[in-house]
mmCIF file with all atom_site columns, C-alpha atoms in Angstrom:
data_model
loop_
_atom_site.group_PDB
_atom_site.id
_atom_site.type_symbol
_atom_site.label_atom_id
_atom_site.label_alt_id
_atom_site.label_comp_id
_atom_site.label_asym_id
_atom_site.label_entity_id
_atom_site.label_seq_id
_atom_site.pdbx_PDB_ins_code
_atom_site.Cartn_x
_atom_site.Cartn_y
_atom_site.Cartn_z
_atom_site.occupancy
_atom_site.B_iso_or_equiv
_atom_site.pdbx_formal_charge
_atom_site.auth_seq_id
_atom_site.auth_comp_id
_atom_site.auth_asym_id
_atom_site.auth_atom_id
_atom_site.pdbx_PDB_model_num
ATOM 1   C CA . ILE A 1 1   ? -11.202 -4.895  -10.130 1.00 89.00 ? 1   ILE A CA 1
ATOM 2   C CA . ASP A 1 2   ? -12.557 -1.468  -9.262  1.00 91.00 ? 2   ASP A CA 1
ATOM 3   C CA . PRO A 1 3   ? -10.219 0.885   -11.107 1.00 92.00 ? 3   PRO A CA 1
ATOM 4   C CA . LEU A 1 4   ? -11.665 3.974   -9.410  1.00 93.00 ? 4   LEU A CA 1
ATOM 5   C CA . ASP A 1 5   ? -13.652 3.593   -6.206  1.00 90.00 ? 5   ASP A CA 1
ATOM 6   C CA . GLY A 1 6   ? -14.828 7.040   -5.165  1.00 88.00 ? 6   GLY A CA 1
ATOM 7   C CA . THR A 1 7   ? -15.346 8.579   -8.598  1.00 88.00 ? 7   THR A CA 1
ATOM 8   C CA . LYS A 1 8   ? -17.080 11.693  -7.217  1.00 89.00 ? 8   LYS A CA 1
ATOM 9   C CA . ASP A 1 9   ? -14.152 12.355  -4.891  1.00 89.00 ? 9   ASP A CA 1
ATOM 10  C CA . PHE A 1 10  ? -11.693 11.835  -7.742  1.00 93.00 ? 10  PHE A CA 1
ATOM 11  C CA . ILE A 1 11  ? -13.582 14.417  -9.810  1.00 92.00 ? 11  ILE A CA 1
ATOM 12  C CA . LYS A 1 12  ? -13.763 16.837  -6.852  1.00 92.00 ? 12  LYS A CA 1
ATOM 13  C CA . ARG A 1 13  ? -10.048 16.231  -6.133  1.00 93.00 ? 13  ARG A CA 1
ATOM 14  C CA . THR A 1 14  ? -10.624 15.425  -2.449  1.00 91.00 ? 14  THR A CA 1
ATOM 15  C CA . GLY A 1 15  ? -8.094  12.581  -2.529  1.00 91.00 ? 15  GLY A CA 1
ATOM 16  C CA . GLU A 1 16  ? -10.647 10.191  -0.973  1.00 91.00 ? 16  GLU A CA 1
ATOM 17  C CA . TYR A 1 17  ? -10.586 7.625   -3.770  1.00 93.00 ? 17  TYR A CA 1
ATOM 18  C CA . ALA A 1 18  ? -8.881  4.268   -4.179  1.00 96.00 ? 18  ALA A CA 1
ATOM 19  C CA . ILE A 1 19  ? -8.098  1.462   -6.594  1.00 96.00 ? 19  ILE A CA 1
ATOM 20  C CA . HIS A 1 20  ? -9.302  -2.005  -5.552  1.00 96.00 ? 20  HIS A CA 1
ATOM 21  C CA . ILE A 1 21  ? -8.053  -5.354  -6.835  1.00 97.00 ? 21  ILE A CA 1
ATOM 22  C CA . SER A 1 22  ? -9.134  -8.691  -5.396  1.00 95.00 ? 22  SER A CA 1
ATOM 23  C CA . LEU A 1 23  ? -8.878  -12.350 -6.279  1.00 95.00 ? 23  LEU A CA 1
ATOM 24  C CA . THR A 1 24  ? -11.766 -14.477 -5.034  1.00 88.00 ? 24  THR A CA 1
ATOM 25  C CA . TYR A 1 25  ? -11.710 -18.273 -4.950  1.00 88.00 ? 25  TYR A CA 1
ATOM 26  C CA . LYS A 1 26  ? -14.661 -20.377 -3.753  1.00 84.00 ? 26  LYS A CA 1
ATOM 27  C CA . LYS A 1 27  ? -16.471 -17.188 -2.610  1.00 81.00 ? 27  LYS A CA 1
ATOM 28  C CA . LYS A 1 28  ? -13.543 -16.179 -0.378  1.00 84.00 ? 28  LYS A CA 1
ATOM 29  C CA . ASN A 1 29  ? -10.941 -13.480 -0.953  1.00 90.00 ? 29  ASN A CA 1
ATOM 30  C CA . ILE A 1 30  ? -7.442  -14.912 -1.172  1.00 93.00 ? 30  ILE A CA 1
ATOM 31  C CA . LEU A 1 31  ? -5.662  -11.797 -2.425  1.00 96.00 ? 31  LEU A CA 1
ATOM 32  C CA . GLY A 1 32  ? -6.532  -8.131  -2.103  1.00 97.00 ? 32  GLY A CA 1
ATOM 33  C CA . ALA A 1 33  ? -4.946  -4.769  -2.816  1.00 97.00 ? 33  ALA A CA 1
ATOM 34  C CA . VAL A 1 34  ? -6.160  -1.252  -2.078  1.00 98.00 ? 34  VAL A CA 1
ATOM 35  C CA . LEU A 1 35  ? -4.127  1.644   -3.431  1.00 97.00 ? 35  LEU A CA 1
ATOM 36  C CA . ILE A 1 36  ? -4.663  5.046   -1.759  1.00 96.00 ? 36  ILE A CA 1
ATOM 37  C CA . PRO A 1 37  ? -2.821  7.454   -4.099  1.00 96.00 ? 37  PRO A CA 1
ATOM 38  C CA . CYS A 1 38  ? -3.124  10.635  -1.978  1.00 94.00 ? 38  CYS A CA 1
ATOM 39  C CA . LYS A 1 39  ? -1.488  8.895   1.008   1.00 94.00 ? 39  LYS A CA 1
ATOM 40  C CA . GLU A 1 40  ? 0.998   6.997   -1.174  1.00 95.00 ? 40  GLU A CA 1
ATOM 41  C CA . GLU A 1 41  ? -0.132  3.735   0.421   1.00 96.00 ? 41  GLU A CA 1
ATOM 42  C CA . LEU A 1 42  ? -0.551  0.271   -1.056  1.00 97.00 ? 42  LEU A CA 1
ATOM 43  C CA . TRP A 1 43  ? -2.466  -2.076  1.233   1.00 97.00 ? 43  TRP A CA 1
ATOM 44  C CA . ILE A 1 44  ? -2.010  -5.780  0.503   1.00 97.00 ? 44  ILE A CA 1
ATOM 45  C CA . TYR A 1 45  ? -3.790  -8.891  1.792   1.00 97.00 ? 45  TYR A CA 1
ATOM 46  C CA . LEU A 1 46  ? -2.527  -12.401 1.127   1.00 95.00 ? 46  LEU A CA 1
ATOM 47  C CA . ASP A 1 47  ? -4.450  -15.406 2.455   1.00 93.00 ? 47  ASP A CA 1
ATOM 48  C CA . GLY A 1 48  ? -2.426  -17.041 5.198   1.00 90.00 ? 48  GLY A CA 1
ATOM 49  C CA . GLU A 1 49  ? -0.122  -14.007 5.547   1.00 93.00 ? 49  GLU A CA 1
ATOM 50  C CA . GLY A 1 50  ? -2.518  -11.253 6.665   1.00 94.00 ? 50  GLY A CA 1
ATOM 51  C CA . SER A 1 51  ? -2.446  -7.604  5.625   1.00 96.00 ? 51  SER A CA 1
ATOM 52  C CA . TRP A 1 52  ? 0.166   -4.878  5.569   1.00 96.00 ? 52  TRP A CA 1
ATOM 53  C CA . CYS A 1 53  ? 0.703   -1.411  4.158   1.00 96.00 ? 53  CYS A CA 1
ATOM 54  C CA . GLU A 1 54  ? 3.597   -0.395  1.932   1.00 96.00 ? 54  GLU A CA 1
ATOM 55  C CA . LYS A 1 55  ? 4.499   3.283   1.591   1.00 93.00 ? 55  LYS A CA 1
ATOM 56  C CA . ARG A 1 56  ? 6.160   4.914   -1.399  1.00 88.00 ? 56  ARG A CA 1
ATOM 57  C CA . ASN A 1 57  ? 9.423   5.177   0.602   1.00 87.00 ? 57  ASN A CA 1
ATOM 58  C CA . LEU A 1 58  ? 9.381   1.338   0.841   1.00 85.00 ? 58  LEU A CA 1
ATOM 59  C CA . GLU A 1 59  ? 8.358   1.412   4.510   1.00 88.00 ? 59  GLU A CA 1
ATOM 60  C CA . LYS A 1 60  ? 6.248   -1.640  5.333   1.00 88.00 ? 60  LYS A CA 1
ATOM 61  C CA . LYS A 1 61  ? 3.823   -1.356  8.236   1.00 88.00 ? 61  LYS A CA 1
ATOM 62  C CA . ILE A 1 62  ? 1.644   -4.007  9.844   1.00 87.00 ? 62  ILE A CA 1
ATOM 63  C CA . TYR A 1 63  ? -1.459  -2.787  11.677  1.00 85.00 ? 63  TYR A CA 1
ATOM 64  C CA . LYS A 1 64  ? -2.962  -4.928  14.412  1.00 82.00 ? 64  LYS A CA 1
ATOM 65  C CA . GLY A 1 65  ? -4.686  -4.334  17.674  1.00 74.00 ? 65  GLY A CA 1
ATOM 66  C CA . LEU A 1 66  ? -8.345  -4.509  18.480  1.00 78.00 ? 66  LEU A CA 1
ATOM 67  C CA . GLN A 1 67  ? -9.935  -2.311  21.084  1.00 81.00 ? 67  GLN A CA 1
ATOM 68  C CA . LYS A 1 68  ? -13.253 -2.474  22.854  1.00 82.00 ? 68  LYS A CA 1
ATOM 69  C CA . LYS A 1 69  ? -15.387 0.515   21.916  1.00 82.00 ? 69  LYS A CA 1
ATOM 70  C CA . GLU A 1 70  ? -18.772 1.664   23.148  1.00 81.00 ? 70  GLU A CA 1
ATOM 71  C CA . LEU A 1 71  ? -21.201 3.275   20.718  1.00 77.00 ? 71  LEU A CA 1
ATOM 72  C CA . ASN A 1 72  ? -21.099 6.657   22.440  1.00 80.00 ? 72  ASN A CA 1
ATOM 73  C CA . SER A 1 73  ? -17.299 6.858   22.073  1.00 88.00 ? 73  SER A CA 1
ATOM 74  C CA . ILE A 1 74  ? -16.919 5.707   18.472  1.00 91.00 ? 74  ILE A CA 1
ATOM 75  C CA . ARG A 1 75  ? -16.152 7.713   15.369  1.00 94.00 ? 75  ARG A CA 1
ATOM 76  C CA . VAL A 1 76  ? -18.476 6.475   12.635  1.00 93.00 ? 76  VAL A CA 1
ATOM 77  C CA . VAL A 1 77  ? -17.475 6.845   9.010   1.00 94.00 ? 77  VAL A CA 1
ATOM 78  C CA . ILE A 1 78  ? -20.223 6.885   6.382   1.00 89.00 ? 78  ILE A CA 1
ATOM 79  C CA . SER A 1 79  ? -20.561 7.768   2.720   1.00 85.00 ? 79  SER A CA 1
ATOM 80  C CA . LYS A 1 80  ? -20.547 11.432  1.768   1.00 78.00 ? 80  LYS A CA 1
ATOM 81  C CA . SER A 1 81  ? -22.513 10.820  -1.407  1.00 70.00 ? 81  SER A CA 1
ATOM 82  C CA . HIS A 1 82  ? -24.929 7.961   -0.605  1.00 65.00 ? 82  HIS A CA 1
ATOM 83  C CA . ARG A 1 83  ? -27.054 9.286   2.255   1.00 68.00 ? 83  ARG A CA 1
ATOM 84  C CA . TYR A 1 84  ? -30.550 8.087   3.086   1.00 71.00 ? 84  TYR A CA 1
ATOM 85  C CA . PRO A 1 85  ? -32.979 9.500   5.694   1.00 79.00 ? 85  PRO A CA 1
ATOM 86  C CA . GLU A 1 86  ? -32.986 6.058   7.379   1.00 83.00 ? 86  GLU A CA 1
ATOM 87  C CA . LEU A 1 87  ? -29.199 6.216   7.778   1.00 84.00 ? 87  LEU A CA 1
ATOM 88  C CA . ASN A 1 88  ? -29.448 9.694   9.289   1.00 85.00 ? 88  ASN A CA 1
ATOM 89  C CA . ASN A 1 89  ? -32.114 8.400   11.727  1.00 87.00 ? 89  ASN A CA 1
ATOM 90  C CA . LEU A 1 90  ? -29.882 5.463   12.657  1.00 88.00 ? 90  LEU A CA 1
ATOM 91  C CA . ILE A 1 91  ? -26.913 7.760   13.305  1.00 89.00 ? 91  ILE A CA 1
ATOM 92  C CA . THR A 1 92  ? -29.097 9.998   15.489  1.00 88.00 ? 92  THR A CA 1
ATOM 93  C CA . LYS A 1 93  ? -30.179 6.987   17.571  1.00 90.00 ? 93  LYS A CA 1
ATOM 94  C CA . LEU A 1 94  ? -26.602 5.683   17.907  1.00 88.00 ? 94  LEU A CA 1
ATOM 95  C CA . GLU A 1 95  ? -25.300 9.019   19.251  1.00 89.00 ? 95  GLU A CA 1
ATOM 96  C CA . PRO A 1 96  ? -21.655 8.377   18.273  1.00 92.00 ? 96  PRO A CA 1
ATOM 97  C CA . ALA A 1 97  ? -18.884 10.711  19.380  1.00 92.00 ? 97  ALA A CA 1
ATOM 98  C CA . GLU A 1 98  ? -18.303 11.788  15.766  1.00 93.00 ? 98  GLU A CA 1
ATOM 99  C CA . VAL A 1 99  ? -19.687 11.169  12.278  1.00 93.00 ? 99  VAL A CA 1
ATOM 100 C CA . ILE A 1 100 ? -17.210 11.447  9.422   1.00 93.00 ? 100 ILE A CA 1
ATOM 101 C CA . GLY A 1 101 ? -18.308 11.538  5.779   1.00 91.00 ? 101 GLY A CA 1
ATOM 102 C CA . MET A 1 102 ? -15.770 10.027  3.376   1.00 92.00 ? 102 MET A CA 1
ATOM 103 C CA . GLY A 1 103 ? -15.508 8.916   -0.220  1.00 88.00 ? 103 GLY A CA 1
ATOM 104 C CA . SER A 1 104 ? -14.179 5.521   -1.302  1.00 92.00 ? 104 SER A CA 1
ATOM 105 C CA . ILE A 1 105 ? -14.864 2.347   0.657   1.00 93.00 ? 105 ILE A CA 1
ATOM 106 C CA . GLY A 1 106 ? -11.147 1.521   0.538   1.00 95.00 ? 106 GLY A CA 1
ATOM 107 C CA . PHE A 1 107 ? -10.386 4.981   1.939   1.00 95.00 ? 107 PHE A CA 1
ATOM 108 C CA . LYS A 1 108 ? -12.902 4.428   4.764   1.00 96.00 ? 108 LYS A CA 1
ATOM 109 C CA . ILE A 1 109 ? -11.588 0.970   5.653   1.00 96.00 ? 109 ILE A CA 1
ATOM 110 C CA . THR A 1 110 ? -7.940  2.037   5.739   1.00 96.00 ? 110 THR A CA 1
ATOM 111 C CA . SER A 1 111 ? -8.898  5.017   7.931   1.00 95.00 ? 111 SER A CA 1
ATOM 112 C CA . ILE A 1 112 ? -10.366 2.527   10.431  1.00 95.00 ? 112 ILE A CA 1
ATOM 113 C CA . ILE A 1 113 ? -7.234  0.393   10.333  1.00 95.00 ? 113 ILE A CA 1
ATOM 114 C CA . ARG A 1 114 ? -5.090  3.530   10.916  1.00 93.00 ? 114 ARG A CA 1
ATOM 115 C CA . ASN A 1 115 ? -7.368  4.376   13.915  1.00 92.00 ? 115 ASN A CA 1
ATOM 116 C CA . GLU A 1 116 ? -8.640  7.600   12.313  1.00 93.00 ? 116 GLU A CA 1
ATOM 117 C CA . ALA A 1 117 ? -12.197 6.218   12.624  1.00 94.00 ? 117 ALA A CA 1
ATOM 118 C CA . ASP A 1 118 ? -13.734 3.264   14.475  1.00 94.00 ? 118 ASP A CA 1
ATOM 119 C CA . LEU A 1 119 ? -16.750 1.967   12.589  1.00 94.00 ? 119 LEU A CA 1
ATOM 120 C CA . TYR A 1 120 ? -17.996 2.024   8.999   1.00 94.00 ? 120 TYR A CA 1
ATOM 121 C CA . ILE A 1 121 ? -21.692 1.666   8.229   1.00 92.00 ? 121 ILE A CA 1
ATOM 122 C CA . SER A 1 122 ? -22.621 0.895   4.625   1.00 89.00 ? 122 SER A CA 1
ATOM 123 C CA . PHE A 1 123 ? -26.332 1.505   4.197   1.00 83.00 ? 123 PHE A CA 1
ATOM 124 C CA . SER A 1 124 ? -28.338 0.735   1.071   1.00 77.00 ? 124 SER A CA 1
ATOM 125 C CA . GLU A 1 125 ? -32.081 0.525   0.670   1.00 67.00 ? 125 GLU A CA 1
ATOM 126 C CA . GLU A 1 126 ? -33.940 -2.467  -0.738  1.00 62.00 ? 126 GLU A CA 1
ATOM 127 C CA . ASN A 1 127 ? -34.198 -2.368  -4.556  1.00 65.00 ? 127 ASN A CA 1
ATOM 128 C CA . LYS A 1 128 ? -31.969 0.731   -4.829  1.00 68.00 ? 128 LYS A CA 1
ATOM 129 C CA . SER A 1 129 ? -28.358 1.205   -5.779  1.00 72.00 ? 129 SER A CA 1
ATOM 130 C CA . CYS A 1 130 ? -25.951 -0.690  -3.544  1.00 73.00 ? 130 CYS A CA 1
ATOM 131 C CA . PRO A 1 131 ? -22.256 -1.553  -3.423  1.00 77.00 ? 131 PRO A CA 1
ATOM 132 C CA . LYS A 1 132 ? -21.091 -4.482  -5.514  1.00 81.00 ? 132 LYS A CA 1
ATOM 133 C CA . ASP A 1 133 ? -18.491 -7.196  -4.934  1.00 77.00 ? 133 ASP A CA 1
ATOM 134 C CA . TRP A 1 134 ? -15.785 -5.133  -6.664  1.00 82.00 ? 134 TRP A CA 1
ATOM 135 C CA . ASP A 1 135 ? -16.438 -2.269  -4.206  1.00 85.00 ? 135 ASP A CA 1
ATOM 136 C CA . MET A 1 136 ? -16.196 -4.459  -1.106  1.00 89.00 ? 136 MET A CA 1
ATOM 137 C CA . ALA A 1 137 ? -13.898 -7.430  -1.832  1.00 92.00 ? 137 ALA A CA 1
ATOM 138 C CA . ALA A 1 138 ? -10.454 -5.827  -1.531  1.00 95.00 ? 138 ALA A CA 1
ATOM 139 C CA . PRO A 1 139 ? -11.290 -3.581  1.477   1.00 97.00 ? 139 PRO A CA 1
ATOM 140 C CA . GLU A 1 140 ? -12.937 -6.554  3.227   1.00 95.00 ? 140 GLU A CA 1
ATOM 141 C CA . SER A 1 141 ? -9.825  -8.675  2.813   1.00 96.00 ? 141 SER A CA 1
ATOM 142 C CA . ILE A 1 142 ? -7.539  -5.852  4.011   1.00 97.00 ? 142 ILE A CA 1
ATOM 143 C CA . ILE A 1 143 ? -9.420  -5.216  7.270   1.00 96.00 ? 143 ILE A CA 1
ATOM 144 C CA . ARG A 1 144 ? -9.905  -8.945  7.933   1.00 94.00 ? 144 ARG A CA 1
ATOM 145 C CA . GLY A 1 145 ? -6.173  -9.502  7.383   1.00 95.00 ? 145 GLY A CA 1
ATOM 146 C CA . CYS A 1 146 ? -5.486  -6.904  10.097  1.00 95.00 ? 146 CYS A CA 1
ATOM 147 C CA . GLY A 1 147 ? -7.744  -8.743  12.543  1.00 94.00 ? 147 GLY A CA 1
ATOM 148 C CA . GLY A 1 148 ? -10.835 -6.622  11.969  1.00 95.00 ? 148 GLY A CA 1
ATOM 149 C CA . ASN A 1 149 ? -14.302 -7.459  10.718  1.00 95.00 ? 149 ASN A CA 1
ATOM 150 C CA . PHE A 1 150 ? -16.513 -6.544  7.764   1.00 95.00 ? 150 PHE A CA 1
ATOM 151 C CA . THR A 1 151 ? -19.893 -8.204  8.219   1.00 95.00 ? 151 THR A CA 1
ATOM 152 C CA . ASP A 1 152 ? -23.591 -7.899  7.653   1.00 92.00 ? 152 ASP A CA 1
ATOM 153 C CA . LEU A 1 153 ? -25.795 -6.559  10.435  1.00 91.00 ? 153 LEU A CA 1
ATOM 154 C CA . ASN A 1 154 ? -26.052 -10.040 12.000  1.00 92.00 ? 154 ASN A CA 1
ATOM 155 C CA . GLY A 1 155 ? -22.263 -10.392 12.232  1.00 93.00 ? 155 GLY A CA 1
ATOM 156 C CA . ASN A 1 156 ? -21.982 -12.809 9.287   1.00 92.00 ? 156 ASN A CA 1
ATOM 157 C CA . ASN A 1 157 ? -18.877 -12.466 7.131   1.00 90.00 ? 157 ASN A CA 1
ATOM 158 C CA . LEU A 1 158 ? -19.429 -11.029 3.669   1.00 86.00 ? 158 LEU A CA 1
ATOM 159 C CA . SER A 1 159 ? -19.813 -13.578 0.903   1.00 84.00 ? 159 SER A CA 1
ATOM 160 C CA . PHE A 1 160 ? -18.757 -12.882 -2.670  1.00 80.00 ? 160 PHE A CA 1
ATOM 161 C CA . LEU A 1 161 ? -19.906 -14.127 -6.079  1.00 76.00 ? 161 LEU A CA 1
ATOM 162 C CA . LYS A 1 162 ? -23.194 -15.228 -4.503  1.00 75.00 ? 162 LYS A CA 1
ATOM 163 C CA . ASP A 1 163 ? -25.541 -14.090 -7.258  1.00 69.00 ? 163 ASP A CA 1
ATOM 164 C CA . ASN A 1 164 ? -25.415 -12.876 -10.818 1.00 68.00 ? 164 ASN A CA 1
ATOM 165 C CA . GLN A 1 165 ? -25.822 -9.274  -9.685  1.00 70.00 ? 165 GLN A CA 1
ATOM 166 C CA . PHE A 1 166 ? -22.788 -9.229  -7.359  1.00 79.00 ? 166 PHE A CA 1
ATOM 167 C CA . LYS A 1 167 ? -24.735 -7.138  -4.811  1.00 78.00 ? 167 LYS A CA 1
ATOM 168 C CA . GLN A 1 168 ? -23.544 -6.266  -1.303  1.00 76.00 ? 168 GLN A CA 1
ATOM 169 C CA . GLY A 1 169 ? -26.732 -4.586  -0.135  1.00 75.00 ? 169 GLY A CA 1
ATOM 170 C CA . GLY A 1 170 ? -28.397 -3.891  3.175   1.00 81.00 ? 170 GLY A CA 1
ATOM 171 C CA . ILE A 1 171 ? -26.502 -2.688  6.209   1.00 87.00 ? 171 ILE A CA 1
ATOM 172 C CA . LEU A 1 172 ? -22.865 -3.728  6.404   1.00 91.00 ? 172 LEU A CA 1
ATOM 173 C CA . ILE A 1 173 ? -20.547 -2.972  9.315   1.00 94.00 ? 173 ILE A CA 1
ATOM 174 C CA . ALA A 1 174 ? -16.743 -2.797  9.441   1.00 95.00 ? 174 ALA A CA 1
ATOM 175 C CA . SER A 1 175 ? -14.614 -2.245  12.527  1.00 95.00 ? 175 SER A CA 1
ATOM 176 C CA . MET A 1 176 ? -11.369 -3.086  14.280  1.00 93.00 ? 176 MET A CA 1
ATOM 177 C CA . THR A 1 177 ? -13.160 -3.563  17.612  1.00 91.00 ? 177 THR A CA 1
ATOM 178 C CA . LYS A 1 178 ? -13.085 -6.550  19.945  1.00 90.00 ? 178 LYS A CA 1
ATOM 179 C CA . ASN A 1 179 ? -16.836 -6.156  20.461  1.00 90.00 ? 179 ASN A CA 1
ATOM 180 C CA . HIS A 1 180 ? -17.787 -6.026  16.768  1.00 93.00 ? 180 HIS A CA 1
ATOM 181 C CA . ILE A 1 181 ? -20.682 -8.496  17.113  1.00 93.00 ? 181 ILE A CA 1
ATOM 182 C CA . ASP A 1 182 ? -22.068 -6.590  20.102  1.00 91.00 ? 182 ASP A CA 1
ATOM 183 C CA . LEU A 1 183 ? -21.906 -3.351  18.090  1.00 91.00 ? 183 LEU A CA 1
ATOM 184 C CA . CYS A 1 184 ? -23.787 -5.068  15.240  1.00 92.00 ? 184 CYS A CA 1
ATOM 185 C CA . HIS A 1 185 ? -26.537 -6.157  17.654  1.00 91.00 ? 185 HIS A CA 1
ATOM 186 C CA . ARG A 1 186 ? -26.749 -2.675  19.189  1.00 90.00 ? 186 ARG A CA 1
ATOM 187 C CA . ILE A 1 187 ? -27.018 -1.092  15.734  1.00 90.00 ? 187 ILE A CA 1
ATOM 188 C CA . LYS A 1 188 ? -29.672 -3.649  14.741  1.00 91.00 ? 188 LYS A CA 1
ATOM 189 C CA . SER A 1 189 ? -31.698 -2.805  17.870  1.00 90.00 ? 189 SER A CA 1
ATOM 190 C CA . CYS A 1 190 ? -31.711 0.865   16.837  1.00 86.00 ? 190 CYS A CA 1
ATOM 191 C CA . ILE A 1 191 ? -33.335 -0.074  13.533  1.00 83.00 ? 191 ILE A CA 1
ATOM 192 C CA . SER A 1 192 ? -36.143 -2.214  14.935  1.00 63.00 ? 192 SER A CA 1
#
C-alpha cells in the first residue's frame, strides 16, 4: 500500500498524486488499484480479468489498443522531482517530440493508458534513492492489464518482493506501444 504516491504534488496541490494498493502473490501482482482523486478515477486490475477504470459517475471504461511509436514522435513522461543529469542527457539523445514532467507514478501510468503520453522512463542512480515495490506494483498491474508493458531496460517484466529492500532501481520503462522491446533497446543504446 502506498497511501500517498506523489507527496510533493499533494503538498503543492497540483493534483498529480495517487493512492496505490496491490496484492502480490508469488512475486506477481494479482490485484491492483490506483486511485486518481483529481480525475475522480479508480483504476482496477484483477488477474485473469485485466484492467478497467471506474469514474465517480459509475461509468466503467476499458482501455486497450497498442500503437507502434518511433522515438522521435513519442511524448515521454518523467518525474518532476527526481531529475538526474544522466536522465537529462538521455532525453537529449532520444529527441522525443515532447517531455512531460509529472508527479505520481500512478498518475504517469494512467496518463499513458489514456494516450496523454506514450512512454514513462523511471531513472534512479546506483546506491541512491529509488522507487520501491509499493510505488510500482499497482501501476505496473494496471498498465499490464490494459495490454501495455512496464519493464526494465532489457524488456524483462518487473519482479516484486525480490529482496529485503523492495527496490525497483535502475532504468524502468512503461508504454502502451507494440514496439516496447525495440524502444527499450533504442533507449539502452543511447546510454552506452
